[in-house]
CSV table of C-alpha atoms and ligand atoms in Angstrom, one decimal:
chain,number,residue,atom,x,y,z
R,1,UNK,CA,-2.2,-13.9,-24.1
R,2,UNK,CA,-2.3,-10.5,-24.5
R,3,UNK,CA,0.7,-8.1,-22.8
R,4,UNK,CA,-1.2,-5.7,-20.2
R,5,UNK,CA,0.9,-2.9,-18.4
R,6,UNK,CA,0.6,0.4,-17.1
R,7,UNK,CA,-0.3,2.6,-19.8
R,8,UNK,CA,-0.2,5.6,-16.3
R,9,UNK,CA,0.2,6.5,-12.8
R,10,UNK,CA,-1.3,8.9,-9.9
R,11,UNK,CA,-1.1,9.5,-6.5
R,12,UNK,CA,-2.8,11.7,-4.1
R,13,UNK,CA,-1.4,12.9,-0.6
R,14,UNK,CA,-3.1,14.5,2.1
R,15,UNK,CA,-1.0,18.0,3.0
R,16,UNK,CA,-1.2,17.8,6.8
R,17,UNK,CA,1.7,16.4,7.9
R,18,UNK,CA,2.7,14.5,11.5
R,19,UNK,CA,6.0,14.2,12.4
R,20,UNK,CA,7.9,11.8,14.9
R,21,UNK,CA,8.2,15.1,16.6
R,22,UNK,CA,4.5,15.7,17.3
R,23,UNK,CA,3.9,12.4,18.5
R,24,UNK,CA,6.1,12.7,21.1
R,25,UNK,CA,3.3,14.9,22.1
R,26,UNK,CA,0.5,12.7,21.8
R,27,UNK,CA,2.4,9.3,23.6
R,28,UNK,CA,5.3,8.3,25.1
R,29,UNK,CA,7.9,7.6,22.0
R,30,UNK,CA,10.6,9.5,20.9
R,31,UNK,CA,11.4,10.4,17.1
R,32,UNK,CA,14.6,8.4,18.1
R,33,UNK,CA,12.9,4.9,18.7
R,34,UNK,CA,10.5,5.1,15.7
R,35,UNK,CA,13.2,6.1,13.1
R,36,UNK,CA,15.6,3.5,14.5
R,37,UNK,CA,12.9,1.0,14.6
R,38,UNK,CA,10.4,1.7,11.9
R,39,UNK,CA,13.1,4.1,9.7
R,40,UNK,CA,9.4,6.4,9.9
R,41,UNK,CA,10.0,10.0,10.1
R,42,UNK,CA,6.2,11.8,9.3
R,43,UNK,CA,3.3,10.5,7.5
R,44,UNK,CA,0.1,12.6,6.3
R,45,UNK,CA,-2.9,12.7,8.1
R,46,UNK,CA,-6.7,13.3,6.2
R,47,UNK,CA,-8.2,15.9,7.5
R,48,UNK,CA,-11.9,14.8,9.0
R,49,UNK,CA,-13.8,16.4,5.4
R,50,UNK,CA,-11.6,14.3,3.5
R,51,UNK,CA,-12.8,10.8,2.9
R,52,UNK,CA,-11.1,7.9,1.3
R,53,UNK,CA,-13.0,8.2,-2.2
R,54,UNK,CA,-11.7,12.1,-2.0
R,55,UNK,CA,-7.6,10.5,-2.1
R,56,UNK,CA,-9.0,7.8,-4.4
R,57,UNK,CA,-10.4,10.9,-6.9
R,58,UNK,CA,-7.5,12.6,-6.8
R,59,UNK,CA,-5.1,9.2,-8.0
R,60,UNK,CA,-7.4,8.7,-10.1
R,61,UNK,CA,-8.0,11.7,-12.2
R,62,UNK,CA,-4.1,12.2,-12.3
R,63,UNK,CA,-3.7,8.3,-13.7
R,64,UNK,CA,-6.4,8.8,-16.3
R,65,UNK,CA,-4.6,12.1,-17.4
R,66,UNK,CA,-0.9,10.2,-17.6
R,67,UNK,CA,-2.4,7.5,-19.4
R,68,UNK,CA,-3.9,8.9,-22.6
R,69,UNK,CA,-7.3,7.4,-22.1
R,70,UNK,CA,-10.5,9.7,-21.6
R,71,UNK,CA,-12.2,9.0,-18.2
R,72,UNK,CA,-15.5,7.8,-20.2
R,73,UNK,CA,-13.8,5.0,-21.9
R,74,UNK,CA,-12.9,3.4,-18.6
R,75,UNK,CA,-14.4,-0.1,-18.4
R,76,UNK,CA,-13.0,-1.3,-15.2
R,77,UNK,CA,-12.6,0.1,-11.8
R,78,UNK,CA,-11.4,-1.6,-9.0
R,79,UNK,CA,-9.9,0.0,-5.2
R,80,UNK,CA,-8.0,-1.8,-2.6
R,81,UNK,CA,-8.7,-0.3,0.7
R,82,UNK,CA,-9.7,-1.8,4.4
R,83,UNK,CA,-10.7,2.5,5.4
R,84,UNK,CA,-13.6,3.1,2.6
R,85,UNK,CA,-15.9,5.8,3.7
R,86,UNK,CA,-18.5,3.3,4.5
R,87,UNK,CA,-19.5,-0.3,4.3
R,88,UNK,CA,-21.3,0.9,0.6
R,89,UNK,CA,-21.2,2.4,-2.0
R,90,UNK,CA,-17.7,0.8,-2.7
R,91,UNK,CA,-14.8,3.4,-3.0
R,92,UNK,CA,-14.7,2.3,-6.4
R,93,UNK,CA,-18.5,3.7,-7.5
R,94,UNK,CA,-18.0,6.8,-5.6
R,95,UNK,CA,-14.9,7.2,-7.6
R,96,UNK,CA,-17.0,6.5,-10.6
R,97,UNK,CA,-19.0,9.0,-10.5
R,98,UNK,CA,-16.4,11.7,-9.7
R,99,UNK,CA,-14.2,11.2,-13.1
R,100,UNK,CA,-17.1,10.1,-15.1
R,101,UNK,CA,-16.6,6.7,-15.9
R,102,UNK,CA,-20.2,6.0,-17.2
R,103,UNK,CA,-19.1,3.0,-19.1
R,104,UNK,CA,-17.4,1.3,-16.2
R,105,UNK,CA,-17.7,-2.0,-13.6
R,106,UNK,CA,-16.4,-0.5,-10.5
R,107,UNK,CA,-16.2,-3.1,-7.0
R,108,UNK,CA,-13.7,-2.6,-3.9
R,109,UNK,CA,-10.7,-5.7,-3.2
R,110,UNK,CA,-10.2,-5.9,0.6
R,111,UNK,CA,-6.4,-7.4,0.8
R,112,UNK,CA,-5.0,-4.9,3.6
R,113,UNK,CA,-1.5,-3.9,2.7
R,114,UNK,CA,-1.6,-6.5,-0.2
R,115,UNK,CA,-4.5,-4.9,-1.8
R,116,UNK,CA,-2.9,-2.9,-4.6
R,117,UNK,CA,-1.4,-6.1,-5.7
R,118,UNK,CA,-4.7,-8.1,-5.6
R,119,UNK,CA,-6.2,-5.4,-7.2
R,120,UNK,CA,-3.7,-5.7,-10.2
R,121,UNK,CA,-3.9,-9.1,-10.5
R,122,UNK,CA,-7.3,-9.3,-10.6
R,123,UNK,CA,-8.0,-6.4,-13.5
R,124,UNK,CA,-5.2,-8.1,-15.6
R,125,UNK,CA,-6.8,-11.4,-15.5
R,126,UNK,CA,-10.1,-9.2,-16.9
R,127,UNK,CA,-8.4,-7.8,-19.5
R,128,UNK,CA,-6.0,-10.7,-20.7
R,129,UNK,CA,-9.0,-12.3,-20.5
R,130,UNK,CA,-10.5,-9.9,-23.2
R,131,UNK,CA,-13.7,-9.0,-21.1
R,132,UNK,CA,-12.8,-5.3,-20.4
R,133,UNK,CA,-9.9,-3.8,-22.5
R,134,UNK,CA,-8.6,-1.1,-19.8
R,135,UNK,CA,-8.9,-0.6,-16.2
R,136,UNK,CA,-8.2,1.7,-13.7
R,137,UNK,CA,-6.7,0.6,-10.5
R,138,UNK,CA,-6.6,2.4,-7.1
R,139,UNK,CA,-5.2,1.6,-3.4
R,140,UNK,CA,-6.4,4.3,-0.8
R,141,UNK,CA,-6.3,4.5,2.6
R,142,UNK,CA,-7.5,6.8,5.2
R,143,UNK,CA,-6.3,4.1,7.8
R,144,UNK,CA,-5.4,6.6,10.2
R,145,UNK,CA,-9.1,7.0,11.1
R,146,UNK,CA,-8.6,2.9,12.2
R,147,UNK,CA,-6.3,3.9,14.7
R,148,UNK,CA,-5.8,4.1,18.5
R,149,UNK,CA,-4.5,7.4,19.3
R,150,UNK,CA,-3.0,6.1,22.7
R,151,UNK,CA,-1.7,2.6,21.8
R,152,UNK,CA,2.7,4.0,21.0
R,153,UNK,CA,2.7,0.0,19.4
R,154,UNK,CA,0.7,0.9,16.7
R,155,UNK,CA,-0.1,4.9,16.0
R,156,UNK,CA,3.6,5.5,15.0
R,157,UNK,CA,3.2,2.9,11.9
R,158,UNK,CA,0.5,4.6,9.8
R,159,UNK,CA,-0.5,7.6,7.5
R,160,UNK,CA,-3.2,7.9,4.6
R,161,UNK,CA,-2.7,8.5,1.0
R,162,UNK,CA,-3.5,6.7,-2.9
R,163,UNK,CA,-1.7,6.1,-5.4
R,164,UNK,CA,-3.4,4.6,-8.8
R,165,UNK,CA,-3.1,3.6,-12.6
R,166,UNK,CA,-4.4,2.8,-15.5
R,167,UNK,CA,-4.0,-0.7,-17.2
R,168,UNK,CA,-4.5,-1.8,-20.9
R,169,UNK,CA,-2.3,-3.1,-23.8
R,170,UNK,CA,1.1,-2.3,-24.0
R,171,UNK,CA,3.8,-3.5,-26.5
R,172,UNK,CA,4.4,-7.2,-26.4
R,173,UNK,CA,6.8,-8.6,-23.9
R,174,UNK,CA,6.4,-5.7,-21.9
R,175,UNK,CA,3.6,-5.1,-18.7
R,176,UNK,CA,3.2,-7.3,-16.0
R,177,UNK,CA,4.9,-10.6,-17.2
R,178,UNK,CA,3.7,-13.0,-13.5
R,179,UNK,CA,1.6,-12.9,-10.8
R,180,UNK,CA,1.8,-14.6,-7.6
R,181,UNK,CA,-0.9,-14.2,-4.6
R,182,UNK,CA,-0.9,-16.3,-1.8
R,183,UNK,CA,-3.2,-16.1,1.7
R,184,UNK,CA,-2.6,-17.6,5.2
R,185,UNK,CA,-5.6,-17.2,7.5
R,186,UNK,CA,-3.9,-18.8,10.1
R,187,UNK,CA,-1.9,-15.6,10.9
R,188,UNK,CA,-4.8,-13.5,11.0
R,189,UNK,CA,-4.9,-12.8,14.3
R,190,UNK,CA,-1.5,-11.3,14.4
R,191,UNK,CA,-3.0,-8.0,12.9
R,192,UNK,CA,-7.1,-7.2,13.3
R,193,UNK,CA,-9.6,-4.5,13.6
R,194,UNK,CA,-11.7,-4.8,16.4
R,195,UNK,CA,-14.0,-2.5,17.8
R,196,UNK,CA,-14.3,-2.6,21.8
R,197,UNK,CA,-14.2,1.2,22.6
R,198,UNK,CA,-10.7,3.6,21.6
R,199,UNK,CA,-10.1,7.4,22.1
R,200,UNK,CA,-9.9,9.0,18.0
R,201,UNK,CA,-7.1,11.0,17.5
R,202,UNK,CA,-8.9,14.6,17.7
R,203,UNK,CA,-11.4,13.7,20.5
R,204,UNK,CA,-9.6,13.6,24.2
R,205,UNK,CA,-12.8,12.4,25.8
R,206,UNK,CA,-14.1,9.0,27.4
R,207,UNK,CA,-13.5,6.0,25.4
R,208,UNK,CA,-16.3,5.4,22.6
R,209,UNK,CA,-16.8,2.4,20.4
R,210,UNK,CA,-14.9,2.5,17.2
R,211,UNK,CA,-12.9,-0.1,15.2
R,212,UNK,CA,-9.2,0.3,15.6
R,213,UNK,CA,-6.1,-1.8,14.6
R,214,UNK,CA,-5.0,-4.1,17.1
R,215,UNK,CA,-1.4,-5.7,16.2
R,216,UNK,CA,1.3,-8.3,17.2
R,217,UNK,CA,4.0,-6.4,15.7
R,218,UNK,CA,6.7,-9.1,16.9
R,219,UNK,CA,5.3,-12.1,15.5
R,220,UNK,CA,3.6,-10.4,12.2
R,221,UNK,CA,7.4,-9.1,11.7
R,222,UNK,CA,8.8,-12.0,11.1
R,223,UNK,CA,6.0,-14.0,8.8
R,224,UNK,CA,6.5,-10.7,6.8
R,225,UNK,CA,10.3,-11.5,6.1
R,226,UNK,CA,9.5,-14.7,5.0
R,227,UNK,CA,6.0,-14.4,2.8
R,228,UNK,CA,7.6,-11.2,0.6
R,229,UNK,CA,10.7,-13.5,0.3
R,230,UNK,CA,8.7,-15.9,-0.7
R,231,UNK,CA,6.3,-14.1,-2.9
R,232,UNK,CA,9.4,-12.7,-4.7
R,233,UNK,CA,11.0,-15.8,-5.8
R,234,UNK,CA,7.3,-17.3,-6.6
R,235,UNK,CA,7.2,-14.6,-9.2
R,236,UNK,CA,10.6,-15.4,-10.9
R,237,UNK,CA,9.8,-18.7,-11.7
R,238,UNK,CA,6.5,-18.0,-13.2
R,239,UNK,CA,8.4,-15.3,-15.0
R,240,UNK,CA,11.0,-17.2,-15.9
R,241,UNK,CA,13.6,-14.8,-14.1
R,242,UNK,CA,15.8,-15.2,-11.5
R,243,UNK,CA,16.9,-12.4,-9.1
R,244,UNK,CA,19.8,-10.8,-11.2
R,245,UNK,CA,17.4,-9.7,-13.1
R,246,UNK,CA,15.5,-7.3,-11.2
R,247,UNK,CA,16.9,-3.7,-11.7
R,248,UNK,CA,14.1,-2.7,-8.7
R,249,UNK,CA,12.1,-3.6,-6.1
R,250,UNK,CA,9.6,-2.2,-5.0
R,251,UNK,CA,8.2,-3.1,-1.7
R,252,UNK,CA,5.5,-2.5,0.8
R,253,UNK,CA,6.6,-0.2,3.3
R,254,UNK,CA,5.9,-1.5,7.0
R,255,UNK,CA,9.4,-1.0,8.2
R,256,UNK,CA,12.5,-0.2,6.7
R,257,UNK,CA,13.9,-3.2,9.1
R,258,UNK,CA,11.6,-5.8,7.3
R,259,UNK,CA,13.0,-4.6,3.7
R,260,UNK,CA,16.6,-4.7,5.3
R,261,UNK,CA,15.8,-8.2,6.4
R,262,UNK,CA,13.8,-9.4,3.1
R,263,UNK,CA,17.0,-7.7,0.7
R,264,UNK,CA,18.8,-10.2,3.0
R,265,UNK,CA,16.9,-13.1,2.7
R,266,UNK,CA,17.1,-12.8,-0.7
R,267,UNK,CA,20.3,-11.8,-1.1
R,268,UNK,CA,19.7,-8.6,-3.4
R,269,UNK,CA,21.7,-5.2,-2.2
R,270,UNK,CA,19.0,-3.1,-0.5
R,271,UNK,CA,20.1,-0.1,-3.1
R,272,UNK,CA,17.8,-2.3,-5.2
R,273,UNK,CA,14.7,-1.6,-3.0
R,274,UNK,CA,12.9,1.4,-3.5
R,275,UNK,CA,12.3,3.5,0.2
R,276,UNK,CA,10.2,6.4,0.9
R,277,UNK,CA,9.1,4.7,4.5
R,278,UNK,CA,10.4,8.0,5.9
R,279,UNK,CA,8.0,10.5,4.5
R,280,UNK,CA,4.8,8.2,4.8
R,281,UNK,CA,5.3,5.5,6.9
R,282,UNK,CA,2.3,2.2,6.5
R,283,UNK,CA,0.0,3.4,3.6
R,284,UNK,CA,-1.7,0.2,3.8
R,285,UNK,CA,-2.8,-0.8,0.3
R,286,UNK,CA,-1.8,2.4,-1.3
R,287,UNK,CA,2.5,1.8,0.0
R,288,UNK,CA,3.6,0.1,-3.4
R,289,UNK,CA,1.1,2.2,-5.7
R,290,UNK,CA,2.6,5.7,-4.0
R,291,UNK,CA,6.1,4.1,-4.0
R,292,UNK,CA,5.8,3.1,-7.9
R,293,UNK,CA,4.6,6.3,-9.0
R,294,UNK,CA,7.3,7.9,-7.0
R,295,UNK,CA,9.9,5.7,-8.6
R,296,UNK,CA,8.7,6.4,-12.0
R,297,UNK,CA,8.3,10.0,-11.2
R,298,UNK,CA,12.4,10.1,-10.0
R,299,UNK,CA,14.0,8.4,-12.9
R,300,UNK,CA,14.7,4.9,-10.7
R,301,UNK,CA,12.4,3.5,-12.6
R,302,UNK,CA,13.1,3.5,-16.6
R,303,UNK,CA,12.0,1.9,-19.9
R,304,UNK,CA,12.7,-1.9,-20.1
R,305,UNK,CA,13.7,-2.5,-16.6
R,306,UNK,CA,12.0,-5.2,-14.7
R,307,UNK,CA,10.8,-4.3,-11.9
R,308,UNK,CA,9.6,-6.6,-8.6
R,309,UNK,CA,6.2,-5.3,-6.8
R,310,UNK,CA,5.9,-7.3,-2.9
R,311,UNK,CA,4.1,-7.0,-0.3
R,312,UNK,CA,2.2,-8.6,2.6
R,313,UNK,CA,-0.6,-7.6,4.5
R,314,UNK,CA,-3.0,-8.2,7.6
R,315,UNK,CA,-4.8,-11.9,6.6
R,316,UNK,CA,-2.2,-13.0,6.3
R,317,UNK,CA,-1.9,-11.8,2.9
R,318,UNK,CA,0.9,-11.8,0.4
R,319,UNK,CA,1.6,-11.1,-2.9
R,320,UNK,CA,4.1,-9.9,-5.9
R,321,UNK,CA,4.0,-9.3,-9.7
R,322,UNK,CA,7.0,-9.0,-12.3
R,323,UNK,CA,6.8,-5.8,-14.2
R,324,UNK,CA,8.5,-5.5,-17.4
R,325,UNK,CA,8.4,-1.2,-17.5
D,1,UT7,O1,1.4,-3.8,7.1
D,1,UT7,C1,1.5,-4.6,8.2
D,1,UT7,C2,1.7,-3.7,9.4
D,1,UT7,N1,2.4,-4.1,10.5
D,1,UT7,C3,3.7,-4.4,10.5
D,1,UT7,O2,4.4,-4.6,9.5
D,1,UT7,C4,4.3,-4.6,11.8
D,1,UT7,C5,5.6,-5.5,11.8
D,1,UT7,N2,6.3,-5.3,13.1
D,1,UT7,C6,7.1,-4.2,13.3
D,1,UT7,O3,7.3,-3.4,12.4
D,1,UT7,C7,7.8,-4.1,14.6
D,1,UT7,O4,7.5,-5.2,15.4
D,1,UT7,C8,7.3,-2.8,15.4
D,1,UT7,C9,7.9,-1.6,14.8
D,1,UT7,C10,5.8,-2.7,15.5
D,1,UT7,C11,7.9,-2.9,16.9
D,1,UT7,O5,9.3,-3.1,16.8
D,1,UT7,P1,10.0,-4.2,17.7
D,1,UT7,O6,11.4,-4.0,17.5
D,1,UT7,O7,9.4,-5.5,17.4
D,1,UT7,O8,9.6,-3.7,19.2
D,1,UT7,P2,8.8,-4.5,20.3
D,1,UT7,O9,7.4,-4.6,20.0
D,1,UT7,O10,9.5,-5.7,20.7
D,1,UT7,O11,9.0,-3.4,21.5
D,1,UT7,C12,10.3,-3.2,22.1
D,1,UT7,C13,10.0,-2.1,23.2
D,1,UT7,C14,8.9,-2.5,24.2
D,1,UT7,O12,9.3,-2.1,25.4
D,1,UT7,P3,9.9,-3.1,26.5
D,1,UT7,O13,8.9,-4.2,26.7
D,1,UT7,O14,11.2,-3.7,25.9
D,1,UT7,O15,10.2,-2.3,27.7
D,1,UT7,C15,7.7,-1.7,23.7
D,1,UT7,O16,6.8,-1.4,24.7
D,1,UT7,O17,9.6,-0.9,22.6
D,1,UT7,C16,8.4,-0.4,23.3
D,1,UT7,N3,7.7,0.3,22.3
D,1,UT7,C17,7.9,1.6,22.1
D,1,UT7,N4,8.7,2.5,22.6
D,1,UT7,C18,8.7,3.8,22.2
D,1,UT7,C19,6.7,-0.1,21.4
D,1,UT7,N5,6.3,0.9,20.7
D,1,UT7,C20,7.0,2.0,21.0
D,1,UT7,C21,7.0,3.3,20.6
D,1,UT7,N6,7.9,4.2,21.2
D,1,UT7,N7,6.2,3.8,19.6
């Protein structure tokens, strides 16, 4: 089998930012419970003229650039996202046509917070496979337009943003050496969208009917711990690794409590575990894509070091890859 990797990475951040600060405003929290809680301090918000496939573009185009491959010779697009900017065209064809990637497949992966991971999974198999020799992957959310602007339990959690790269052949040994993805309906209730009238976060009017996250933060905490655990040490064996061998891991970001708890459960010193909870809080599918690039971008993450991607996500849905950078 062929060794597929990331040849590049992108991200793309709304500029508006809300703080703990400004939702004090809004409900009744305080900066004080959410950062002890959550370890959230601000996430970005989309402005309404900015829709998902907007984010997506902007991962996208900066991926394409960092991987040395033109736009037109993309084969494969695929985007995780539960937010697109409608039920069709996908995320992925709108994206499409905004870099130019004539030659390209292009379909959406709904895996909530483990959609970036899906996503991955699923274009390696197409390219170890042989069927398409490159893909470009994307995770973007613009979740916060899934929110209920009144219920404190869940509008702390949650800001928008991509991240995205561009897969094809890399030198042997190296790329993503296993995959693990694993679903548990029976949990899905714990986390849902549901759509029996909520109050959006610009309108202060009567209730109208819109889909918004409903969550049972308690419970879905602790299935969390234990599927990323899980996930993690599924990986390993199918790599062949065992936990000393991870220089980083890279996790989803729900709560800087349920990484504390997983580096626990594992036994791996949470220095290991790549953060940036604080400046974003939930991206959704796009946590682990934004994080990566991030990682990459900082110097944490450098040539040869393997690297563990986790995550879990409203399904229940959980997942994990071994990267060989
Ligand atoms: O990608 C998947 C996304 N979801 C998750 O990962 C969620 C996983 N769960 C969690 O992260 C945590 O359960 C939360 C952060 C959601 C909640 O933390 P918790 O420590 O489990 O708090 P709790 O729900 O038990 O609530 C404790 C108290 C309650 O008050 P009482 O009943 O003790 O008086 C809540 O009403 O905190 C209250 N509370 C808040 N207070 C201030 C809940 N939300 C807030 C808030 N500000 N935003």
């Amino acid at each position: 089998m062929k060794s597929i990797g990331i040849l590049g990475l992108g991200h793309c951040l709304p500029e508006r930012v809300l703080s703990n600060h400004d939702l004090e405003k809004m409900v009744d929290t305080s900066d004080e419970w959410i950062t002890t809680r959550t370890g959230i301090k601000e996430r970005r918000i989309a402005e309404k003229d900015q829709p998902n496939s907007s984010l997506a573009t902007g991962a996208a185009l900066e991926a394409i650039a960092n991987s040395g491959i033109a736009a037109e010779d993309i084969e494969l697009i695929i985007v995780a996202t539960i937010s697109p900017d409608s039920n069709f065209p996908s995320v992925a064809c709108l994206v499409q046509k905004a870099v130019g990637a004539r030659k390209a497949a292009a379909f959406d992966v709904s895996a909530a917070c483990s959609g970036f991971l899906y996503a991955l999974t699923t274009a390696k198999q197409f390219l170890a496979g042989g069927m398409f020799k490159n893909a470009l992957v994307i995770a973007s959310e613009k979740i916060t337009d899934l929110i209920d602007w009144n219920d404190r339990g869940t509008c702390v959690l949650f800001g928008d943003g991509a991240g995205a790269c561009v897969l094809g052949a890399v030198d042997d040994g190296h790329g993503i050496i296993s995959d693990f993805m694993h679903a548990q309906g029976e949990f899905g209730d714990l986390m849902a969208v549901v759509s029996d009238g909520r109050e959006p976060m610009d309108q202060k009017r009567e209730l109208i009917r819109l889909p918004y996250v409903v969550m049972q933060g308690k419970e879905l905490f602790k299935v969390a711990v234990n599927s990323m655990a899980l996930a993690v040490e599924e990986a390993l064996k199918k790599a062949g690794l065992g936990l000393h061998d991870i220089d980083l891991v890279v996790p989803h970001q729900a709560n800087d409590r349920i990484i504390t708890a997983v580096a626990k459960k594992l036994e791996v010193p949470k220095e290991r575990f790549f953060i940036n909870i604080h400046k974003y809080g939930n991206m959704s599918a796009a946590s682990i894509a934004v994080a990566l690039y991030e990682a990459e971008e900082q110097g944490v993450l450098k040539k040869g070091d393997h690297v563990a991607l986790v995550t879990f996500g409203a399904g229940l849905v959980s997942a994990a890859n071994i990267v060989k950078w």
